[in-house]
Tab-separated table of C-alpha atoms and ligand atoms in Angstrom:
chain	number	residue	atom	x	y	z
A	1	UNK	CA	-33.573	3.054	28.534
A	2	UNK	CA	-30.073	4.403	28.921
A	3	UNK	CA	-31.183	7.955	28.151
A	4	UNK	CA	-33.430	7.965	31.220
A	5	UNK	CA	-30.422	7.033	33.378
A	6	UNK	CA	-28.583	10.084	32.041
A	7	UNK	CA	-31.642	12.274	32.673
A	8	UNK	CA	-31.877	11.060	36.250
A	9	UNK	CA	-28.238	11.944	36.906
A	10	UNK	CA	-28.488	15.537	35.705
A	11	UNK	CA	-29.254	18.358	38.135
A	12	UNK	CA	-31.916	20.976	37.524
A	13	UNK	CA	-30.408	23.718	35.370
A	14	UNK	CA	-27.942	21.358	33.705
A	15	UNK	CA	-28.152	20.581	29.992
A	16	UNK	CA	-25.996	17.902	28.411
A	17	UNK	CA	-25.145	18.423	24.750
A	18	UNK	CA	-23.891	15.252	23.047
A	19	UNK	CA	-22.424	15.540	19.566
A	20	UNK	CA	-20.210	12.486	19.106
A	21	UNK	CA	-21.258	9.731	16.760
A	22	UNK	CA	-20.777	7.007	19.360
A	23	UNK	CA	-22.689	8.714	22.168
A	24	UNK	CA	-25.599	9.958	20.069
A	25	UNK	CA	-25.944	6.441	18.656
A	26	UNK	CA	-25.600	4.890	22.103
A	27	UNK	CA	-28.444	6.926	23.592
A	28	UNK	CA	-30.835	6.794	20.629
A	29	UNK	CA	-29.897	3.528	18.882
A	30	UNK	CA	-29.653	5.548	15.657
A	31	UNK	CA	-26.394	5.859	13.702
A	32	UNK	CA	-25.679	9.284	12.232
A	33	UNK	CA	-22.390	11.014	11.495
A	34	UNK	CA	-23.950	14.409	12.163
A	35	UNK	CA	-26.294	14.572	15.124
A	36	UNK	CA	-26.915	16.523	18.302
A	37	UNK	CA	-28.649	15.282	21.427
A	38	UNK	CA	-29.715	17.706	24.141
A	39	UNK	CA	-30.657	16.117	27.446
A	40	UNK	CA	-31.953	17.781	30.604
A	41	UNK	CA	-33.530	16.332	33.732
A	42	UNK	CA	-36.885	16.080	31.995
A	43	UNK	CA	-36.403	16.402	28.234
A	44	UNK	CA	-34.392	14.937	25.379
A	45	UNK	CA	-34.238	16.475	21.907
A	46	UNK	CA	-32.475	15.021	18.883
A	47	UNK	CA	-31.294	16.698	15.678
A	48	UNK	CA	-29.729	15.260	12.560
A	49	UNK	CA	-29.274	16.596	9.053
A	50	UNK	CA	-31.545	15.970	6.089
A	51	UNK	CA	-29.592	12.907	4.925
A	52	UNK	CA	-30.691	11.014	8.015
A	53	UNK	CA	-33.846	12.817	9.087
A	54	UNK	CA	-36.552	10.587	7.624
A	55	UNK	CA	-35.068	7.402	9.046
A	56	UNK	CA	-34.287	9.105	12.358
A	57	UNK	CA	-37.881	10.276	12.751
A	58	UNK	CA	-38.964	6.697	12.250
A	59	UNK	CA	-36.482	4.968	14.547
A	60	UNK	CA	-34.926	7.260	17.179
A	61	UNK	CA	-36.014	6.125	20.607
A	62	UNK	CA	-36.227	7.920	23.940
A	63	UNK	CA	-36.459	11.494	22.633
A	64	UNK	CA	-39.319	13.989	22.865
A	65	UNK	CA	-38.688	15.302	19.360
A	66	UNK	CA	-36.548	14.537	16.311
A	67	UNK	CA	-35.664	17.657	14.335
A	68	UNK	CA	-33.610	18.782	11.388
A	69	UNK	CA	-30.057	19.885	12.170
A	70	UNK	CA	-28.928	22.879	10.146
A	71	UNK	CA	-26.251	24.485	12.300
A	72	UNK	CA	-25.704	24.255	16.047
A	73	UNK	CA	-26.320	28.010	16.221
A	74	UNK	CA	-29.630	27.927	14.354
A	75	UNK	CA	-31.026	24.563	15.434
A	76	UNK	CA	-29.676	23.698	18.868
A	77	UNK	CA	-28.773	27.003	20.530
A	78	UNK	CA	-32.392	28.252	20.822
A	79	UNK	CA	-33.376	25.003	22.547
A	80	UNK	CA	-30.531	25.317	25.055
A	81	UNK	CA	-31.687	28.833	25.880
A	82	UNK	CA	-35.360	27.904	26.137
A	83	UNK	CA	-34.712	24.973	28.482
A	84	UNK	CA	-33.257	27.504	30.929
A	85	UNK	CA	-29.848	25.838	31.210
A	86	UNK	CA	-27.417	27.501	33.593
A	87	UNK	CA	-24.732	24.903	33.057
A	88	UNK	CA	-23.924	23.284	29.719
A	89	UNK	CA	-22.178	19.904	29.881
A	90	UNK	CA	-20.033	19.002	26.873
A	91	UNK	CA	-18.158	15.863	25.839
A	92	UNK	CA	-14.709	17.264	26.548
A	93	UNK	CA	-12.952	14.046	25.537
A	94	UNK	CA	-14.782	13.905	22.215
A	95	UNK	CA	-15.079	17.393	20.769
A	96	UNK	CA	-12.424	19.448	19.079
A	97	UNK	CA	-10.943	22.531	20.691
A	98	UNK	CA	-12.491	24.559	17.886
A	99	UNK	CA	-15.996	23.253	18.587
A	100	UNK	CA	-15.534	23.826	22.306
A	101	UNK	CA	-14.609	27.463	21.692
A	102	UNK	CA	-17.568	27.910	19.305
A	103	UNK	CA	-20.008	26.508	21.849
A	104	UNK	CA	-18.611	28.585	24.684
A	105	UNK	CA	-19.071	31.713	22.595
A	106	UNK	CA	-22.656	30.695	21.745
A	107	UNK	CA	-23.694	30.501	25.398
A	108	UNK	CA	-22.050	33.381	27.254
A	109	UNK	CA	-24.555	33.167	30.102
A	110	UNK	CA	-23.968	29.432	30.780
A	111	UNK	CA	-21.089	27.886	32.638
A	112	UNK	CA	-19.536	25.276	30.374
A	113	UNK	CA	-18.293	22.018	31.875
A	114	UNK	CA	-16.247	19.667	29.685
A	115	UNK	CA	-15.514	16.978	32.327
A	116	UNK	CA	-18.638	15.869	34.152
A	117	UNK	CA	-20.509	14.564	31.100
A	118	UNK	CA	-17.637	12.286	30.035
A	119	UNK	CA	-17.573	10.701	33.486
A	120	UNK	CA	-21.364	10.283	33.622
A	121	UNK	CA	-21.565	8.776	30.146
A	122	UNK	CA	-18.542	6.497	30.592
A	123	UNK	CA	-20.112	5.003	33.710
A	124	UNK	CA	-23.529	4.539	32.098
A	125	UNK	CA	-22.016	3.005	28.977
A	126	UNK	CA	-19.813	0.625	30.963
A	127	UNK	CA	-22.818	-1.213	32.405
A	128	UNK	CA	-24.498	-3.199	29.658
A	129	UNK	CA	-28.198	-3.990	29.407
A	130	UNK	CA	-29.315	-7.486	28.408
A	131	UNK	CA	-29.920	-6.172	24.901
A	132	UNK	CA	-26.375	-4.834	24.643
A	133	UNK	CA	-24.917	-8.097	25.951
A	134	UNK	CA	-26.947	-9.937	23.310
A	135	UNK	CA	-25.533	-7.730	20.535
A	136	UNK	CA	-21.915	-8.189	21.690
A	137	UNK	CA	-22.482	-11.937	22.029
A	138	UNK	CA	-23.990	-12.145	18.542
A	139	UNK	CA	-21.000	-10.242	17.127
A	140	UNK	CA	-18.671	-12.657	18.925
A	141	UNK	CA	-20.494	-15.721	17.535
A	142	UNK	CA	-20.110	-14.322	14.008
A	143	UNK	CA	-16.375	-13.782	14.578
A	144	UNK	CA	-15.865	-17.281	15.985
A	145	UNK	CA	-17.709	-18.932	13.128
A	146	UNK	CA	-15.589	-17.008	10.634
A	147	UNK	CA	-12.402	-18.092	12.419
A	148	UNK	CA	-13.415	-21.763	12.473
A	149	UNK	CA	-13.961	-21.591	8.728
A	150	UNK	CA	-10.522	-20.027	8.235
A	151	UNK	CA	-8.488	-22.634	10.165
A	152	UNK	CA	-8.104	-25.099	7.240
A	153	UNK	CA	-6.709	-22.242	5.129
A	154	UNK	CA	-3.909	-21.431	7.580
A	155	UNK	CA	-1.060	-23.552	6.212
A	156	UNK	CA	2.454	-23.114	4.831
A	157	UNK	CA	2.390	-20.929	1.719
A	158	UNK	CA	-0.803	-19.039	2.583
A	159	UNK	CA	-0.356	-15.249	2.525
A	160	UNK	CA	-1.164	-13.129	5.605
A	161	UNK	CA	-3.166	-10.525	3.691
A	162	UNK	CA	-5.147	-13.164	1.789
A	163	UNK	CA	-6.083	-14.893	5.035
A	164	UNK	CA	-7.052	-11.545	6.560
A	165	UNK	CA	-9.314	-10.850	3.600
A	166	UNK	CA	-10.948	-14.279	3.844
A	167	UNK	CA	-11.656	-13.752	7.541
A	168	UNK	CA	-13.083	-10.265	6.958
A	169	UNK	CA	-15.359	-11.471	4.158
A	170	UNK	CA	-16.530	-14.412	6.263
A	171	UNK	CA	-17.536	-12.058	9.096
A	172	UNK	CA	-19.408	-9.734	6.743
A	173	UNK	CA	-21.109	-12.693	5.047
A	174	UNK	CA	-21.931	-14.092	8.467
A	175	UNK	CA	-23.964	-11.010	9.403
A	176	UNK	CA	-21.453	-8.451	10.674
A	177	UNK	CA	-22.479	-4.909	9.713
A	178	UNK	CA	-18.817	-3.885	9.942
A	179	UNK	CA	-15.483	-5.047	11.301
A	180	UNK	CA	-14.545	-3.994	14.833
A	181	UNK	CA	-11.166	-2.710	13.561
A	182	UNK	CA	-8.591	-3.579	10.913
A	183	UNK	CA	-8.052	-7.302	11.417
A	184	UNK	CA	-4.606	-8.233	12.680
A	185	UNK	CA	-3.408	-11.457	11.080
A	186	UNK	CA	0.333	-11.853	11.387
A	187	UNK	CA	2.795	-14.729	11.378
A	188	UNK	CA	6.318	-15.728	12.297
A	189	UNK	CA	8.510	-12.882	13.519
A	190	UNK	CA	5.685	-10.392	12.745
A	191	UNK	CA	3.857	-11.755	15.789
A	192	UNK	CA	6.300	-10.017	18.134
A	193	UNK	CA	4.552	-6.711	17.284
A	194	UNK	CA	1.366	-6.565	19.385
A	195	UNK	CA	-0.454	-4.527	16.717
A	196	UNK	CA	1.454	-5.726	13.667
A	197	UNK	CA	-0.062	-5.188	10.227
A	198	UNK	CA	-0.716	-8.087	7.807
A	199	UNK	CA	1.766	-8.225	4.919
A	200	UNK	CA	2.409	-10.294	1.803
A	201	UNK	CA	4.467	-12.696	3.903
A	202	UNK	CA	3.736	-16.359	3.404
A	203	UNK	CA	3.013	-18.558	6.392
A	204	UNK	CA	5.876	-20.988	7.045
A	205	UNK	CA	6.092	-24.228	8.954
A	206	UNK	CA	7.083	-23.476	12.548
A	207	UNK	CA	5.360	-20.046	12.584
A	208	UNK	CA	3.015	-18.753	15.159
A	209	UNK	CA	-0.016	-17.017	13.609
A	210	UNK	CA	-1.762	-14.378	15.744
A	211	UNK	CA	-5.248	-13.221	14.768
A	212	UNK	CA	-6.923	-10.303	16.612
A	213	UNK	CA	-10.292	-9.339	15.170
A	214	UNK	CA	-13.964	-8.705	15.747
A	215	UNK	CA	-17.367	-8.049	14.233
A	216	UNK	CA	-19.971	-5.311	14.782
A	217	UNK	CA	-23.676	-6.014	15.328
A	218	UNK	CA	-26.196	-3.199	15.938
A	219	UNK	CA	-23.277	-0.886	16.697
A	220	UNK	CA	-21.745	-3.256	19.269
A	221	UNK	CA	-18.252	-4.666	18.854
A	222	UNK	CA	-16.624	-7.983	19.613
A	223	UNK	CA	-12.921	-8.570	20.208
A	224	UNK	CA	-10.894	-11.768	20.390
A	225	UNK	CA	-7.348	-12.965	19.781
A	226	UNK	CA	-5.980	-16.423	19.200
A	227	UNK	CA	-2.462	-17.578	18.436
A	228	UNK	CA	-2.027	-20.797	16.457
A	229	UNK	CA	1.062	-22.794	15.550
A	230	UNK	CA	1.705	-24.105	12.060
A	231	UNK	CA	3.208	-27.576	11.699
A	232	UNK	CA	5.381	-27.661	14.794
A	233	UNK	CA	6.446	-25.620	17.823
A	234	UNK	CA	9.768	-25.270	19.605
A	235	UNK	CA	10.006	-25.821	23.354
A	236	UNK	CA	10.383	-22.074	23.841
A	237	UNK	CA	7.234	-21.338	21.800
A	238	UNK	CA	5.335	-23.880	23.862
A	239	UNK	CA	6.624	-22.414	27.120
A	240	UNK	CA	5.610	-18.876	26.111
A	241	UNK	CA	2.191	-20.044	24.934
A	242	UNK	CA	1.536	-21.912	28.177
A	243	UNK	CA	2.605	-18.877	30.216
A	244	UNK	CA	0.244	-16.544	28.345
A	245	UNK	CA	-2.564	-19.065	28.697
A	246	UNK	CA	-1.940	-19.374	32.446
A	247	UNK	CA	-1.904	-15.566	32.785
A	248	UNK	CA	-5.092	-15.253	30.756
A	249	UNK	CA	-6.898	-17.951	32.726
A	250	UNK	CA	-5.805	-16.382	36.023
A	251	UNK	CA	-7.021	-12.942	34.878
A	252	UNK	CA	-10.438	-14.296	33.946
A	253	UNK	CA	-10.689	-16.190	37.236
A	254	UNK	CA	-9.911	-12.992	39.149
A	255	UNK	CA	-12.751	-10.974	37.567
A	256	UNK	CA	-15.231	-10.173	40.300
A	257	UNK	CA	-17.482	-7.250	41.215
A	258	UNK	CA	-15.617	-4.890	43.543
A	259	UNK	CA	-12.133	-5.624	42.151
A	260	UNK	CA	-10.282	-2.785	40.443
A	261	UNK	CA	-8.859	-2.765	36.946
A	262	UNK	CA	-5.390	-2.550	38.467
A	263	UNK	CA	-5.925	-5.608	40.681
A	264	UNK	CA	-6.966	-7.778	37.728
A	265	UNK	CA	-4.068	-6.541	35.608
A	266	UNK	CA	-1.684	-7.407	38.449
A	267	UNK	CA	-2.945	-10.997	38.678
A	268	UNK	CA	-2.099	-11.749	35.053
A	269	UNK	CA	1.058	-9.645	35.027
A	270	UNK	CA	2.444	-11.549	38.017
A	271	UNK	CA	2.054	-14.892	36.225
A	272	UNK	CA	4.066	-13.564	33.288
A	273	UNK	CA	6.695	-11.936	35.529
A	274	UNK	CA	7.161	-15.111	37.568
A	275	UNK	CA	7.902	-17.019	34.373
A	276	UNK	CA	10.649	-14.492	33.597
A	277	UNK	CA	8.851	-12.593	30.811
A	278	UNK	CA	7.835	-9.492	32.781
A	279	UNK	CA	9.616	-7.153	30.360
A	280	UNK	CA	7.837	-8.691	27.364
A	281	UNK	CA	4.259	-7.665	28.261
A	282	UNK	CA	4.090	-3.936	27.573
A	283	UNK	CA	0.378	-3.232	27.150
A	284	UNK	CA	-2.539	-3.245	29.570
A	285	UNK	CA	-4.442	-6.450	30.299
A	286	UNK	CA	-7.791	-5.448	28.852
A	287	UNK	CA	-10.522	-2.940	28.140
A	288	UNK	CA	-14.256	-2.515	28.036
A	289	UNK	CA	-16.077	-3.224	24.766
A	290	UNK	CA	-19.357	-1.755	23.536
A	291	UNK	CA	-20.302	0.884	20.979
A	292	UNK	CA	-16.554	1.496	20.805
A	293	UNK	CA	-13.914	-1.188	20.571
A	294	UNK	CA	-11.961	0.356	23.444
A	295	UNK	CA	-14.002	1.818	26.253
A	296	UNK	CA	-14.184	1.722	30.016
A	297	UNK	CA	-13.534	0.007	32.290
A	298	UNK	CA	-9.881	-0.511	31.448
A	299	UNK	CA	-7.727	-3.145	33.096
A	300	UNK	CA	-4.203	-1.797	33.549
A	301	UNK	CA	-1.803	-0.583	36.227
A	302	UNK	CA	-3.349	2.918	36.225
A	303	UNK	CA	-6.994	1.826	36.417
A	304	UNK	CA	-8.990	2.514	39.571
A	305	UNK	CA	-12.230	1.463	37.844
A	306	UNK	CA	-14.195	-0.828	40.148
A	307	UNK	CA	-15.745	-3.758	38.318
A	308	UNK	CA	-19.474	-4.230	38.650
A	309	UNK	CA	-22.159	-6.500	37.305
A	310	UNK	CA	-22.872	-5.752	33.641
A	311	UNK	CA	-19.371	-4.605	32.684
A	312	UNK	CA	-17.869	-6.334	29.653
A	313	UNK	CA	-14.068	-6.483	29.554
A	314	UNK	CA	-11.415	-8.214	27.521
A	315	UNK	CA	-8.585	-10.173	29.133
A	316	UNK	CA	-5.672	-10.230	26.705
A	317	UNK	CA	-2.187	-10.782	28.095
A	318	UNK	CA	0.677	-11.278	25.670
A	319	UNK	CA	4.374	-12.018	25.556
A	320	UNK	CA	6.366	-10.480	22.703
A	321	UNK	CA	9.969	-11.400	21.922
A	322	UNK	CA	11.279	-8.938	19.293
A	323	UNK	CA	12.757	-10.653	16.261
A	324	UNK	CA	11.429	-14.035	17.394
A	325	UNK	CA	7.686	-14.358	17.974
A	326	UNK	CA	4.795	-13.272	20.164
A	327	UNK	CA	1.683	-14.804	21.691
A	328	UNK	CA	-1.581	-13.152	22.746
A	329	UNK	CA	-4.831	-14.756	23.854
A	330	UNK	CA	-7.943	-12.603	24.288
A	331	UNK	CA	-11.461	-13.366	25.472
A	332	UNK	CA	-14.358	-11.112	26.435
A	333	UNK	CA	-16.163	-11.618	29.733
A	334	UNK	CA	-19.317	-10.240	31.327
A	335	UNK	CA	-19.050	-9.404	35.037
A	336	UNK	CA	-21.736	-11.271	36.999
A	337	UNK	CA	-22.675	-11.224	40.707
A	338	UNK	CA	-20.421	-14.216	41.375
A	339	UNK	CA	-17.500	-13.542	39.048
A	340	UNK	CA	-17.763	-13.500	35.305
A	341	UNK	CA	-19.198	-15.326	32.325
A	342	UNK	CA	-17.009	-15.667	29.271
A	343	UNK	CA	-18.637	-14.383	26.093
A	344	UNK	CA	-15.991	-16.160	24.018
A	345	UNK	CA	-16.560	-19.740	23.002
A	346	UNK	CA	-13.374	-20.858	21.297
A	347	UNK	CA	-10.730	-23.280	22.564
A	348	UNK	CA	-7.544	-21.870	24.031
A	349	UNK	CA	-5.226	-24.868	24.279
A	350	UNK	CA	-2.531	-24.547	21.633
A	351	UNK	CA	-3.802	-25.683	18.243
A	352	UNK	CA	-1.112	-26.862	15.850
A	353	UNK	CA	-2.459	-26.531	12.325
B	1	ZN	ZN1	-8.369	-7.631	20.240
B	2	ZN	ZN1	-8.845	-6.005	22.813
């Protein structure tokens, strides 16, 4: 249980108060938009409001008690005092300034730390259990199946937003509880914007179509990108596609426990730079995926995260030529003792539809 890992990493006298939707769900497996989780070395208490309470009492795991949340002052503060906390750890990266000030005022005799908990939780969350890997993999299978079903619909005259809608519905029908994020389905010159938004534009012969999307299963996200050609490709389109594919393949091959996020990013970035497109790859190479679509470890030039077994990361280089077109290819991979195992099962050689 992930909550016991957090317990084991807390010192005597420390109490961690988690309030964010993603972290309270992560540690209890229960989704609530209004919950509090108090964890010390030897106890864990959970509160949520009356809308969720009955279901929470039935399903929350790993906690000593599941209680009704009225206000933090009335419900949670007495428990913090009675557990004898000297130091209160807060999710500094996830709470508002206002909430931070309120909590500090509630516990004048505690030192309040808004850094340590984020680091602890980020590291615990980065390493996935078999169950978490299974949920991400299931989400990915749903996304792939939806994409396969969409391919015959991607043809000249089809509208970006209509195709996006078809893909979204197919994922939800296929068992996704939600979409990982607003699906990106863009074509032609729109593909030069890495996070372009689908429009009423019709697909035309000679377009690239880039689709970046994912499904959610049991709170866990998937993430993949493919770029397809419609009808025909120019030599330049082919050259850019092959370069991105080479960079993506090299990045995946470089994944290994002990490597840093920066080292992996550099491997892919060098392939793109050597082909003369160094200026056209502005974003980082990849990111962790879990109960949030973007989490640690990140793969970019600023990342000193050291990869370890159980991390799940995306590898998603791209080349974007403003006014012309762009290409991105993205897979998810699980770090294993001897490298990585791709969680994506969808061909990457250029498909001309
Ligand atoms: Zn993506
Ligand atoms: Zn991604």
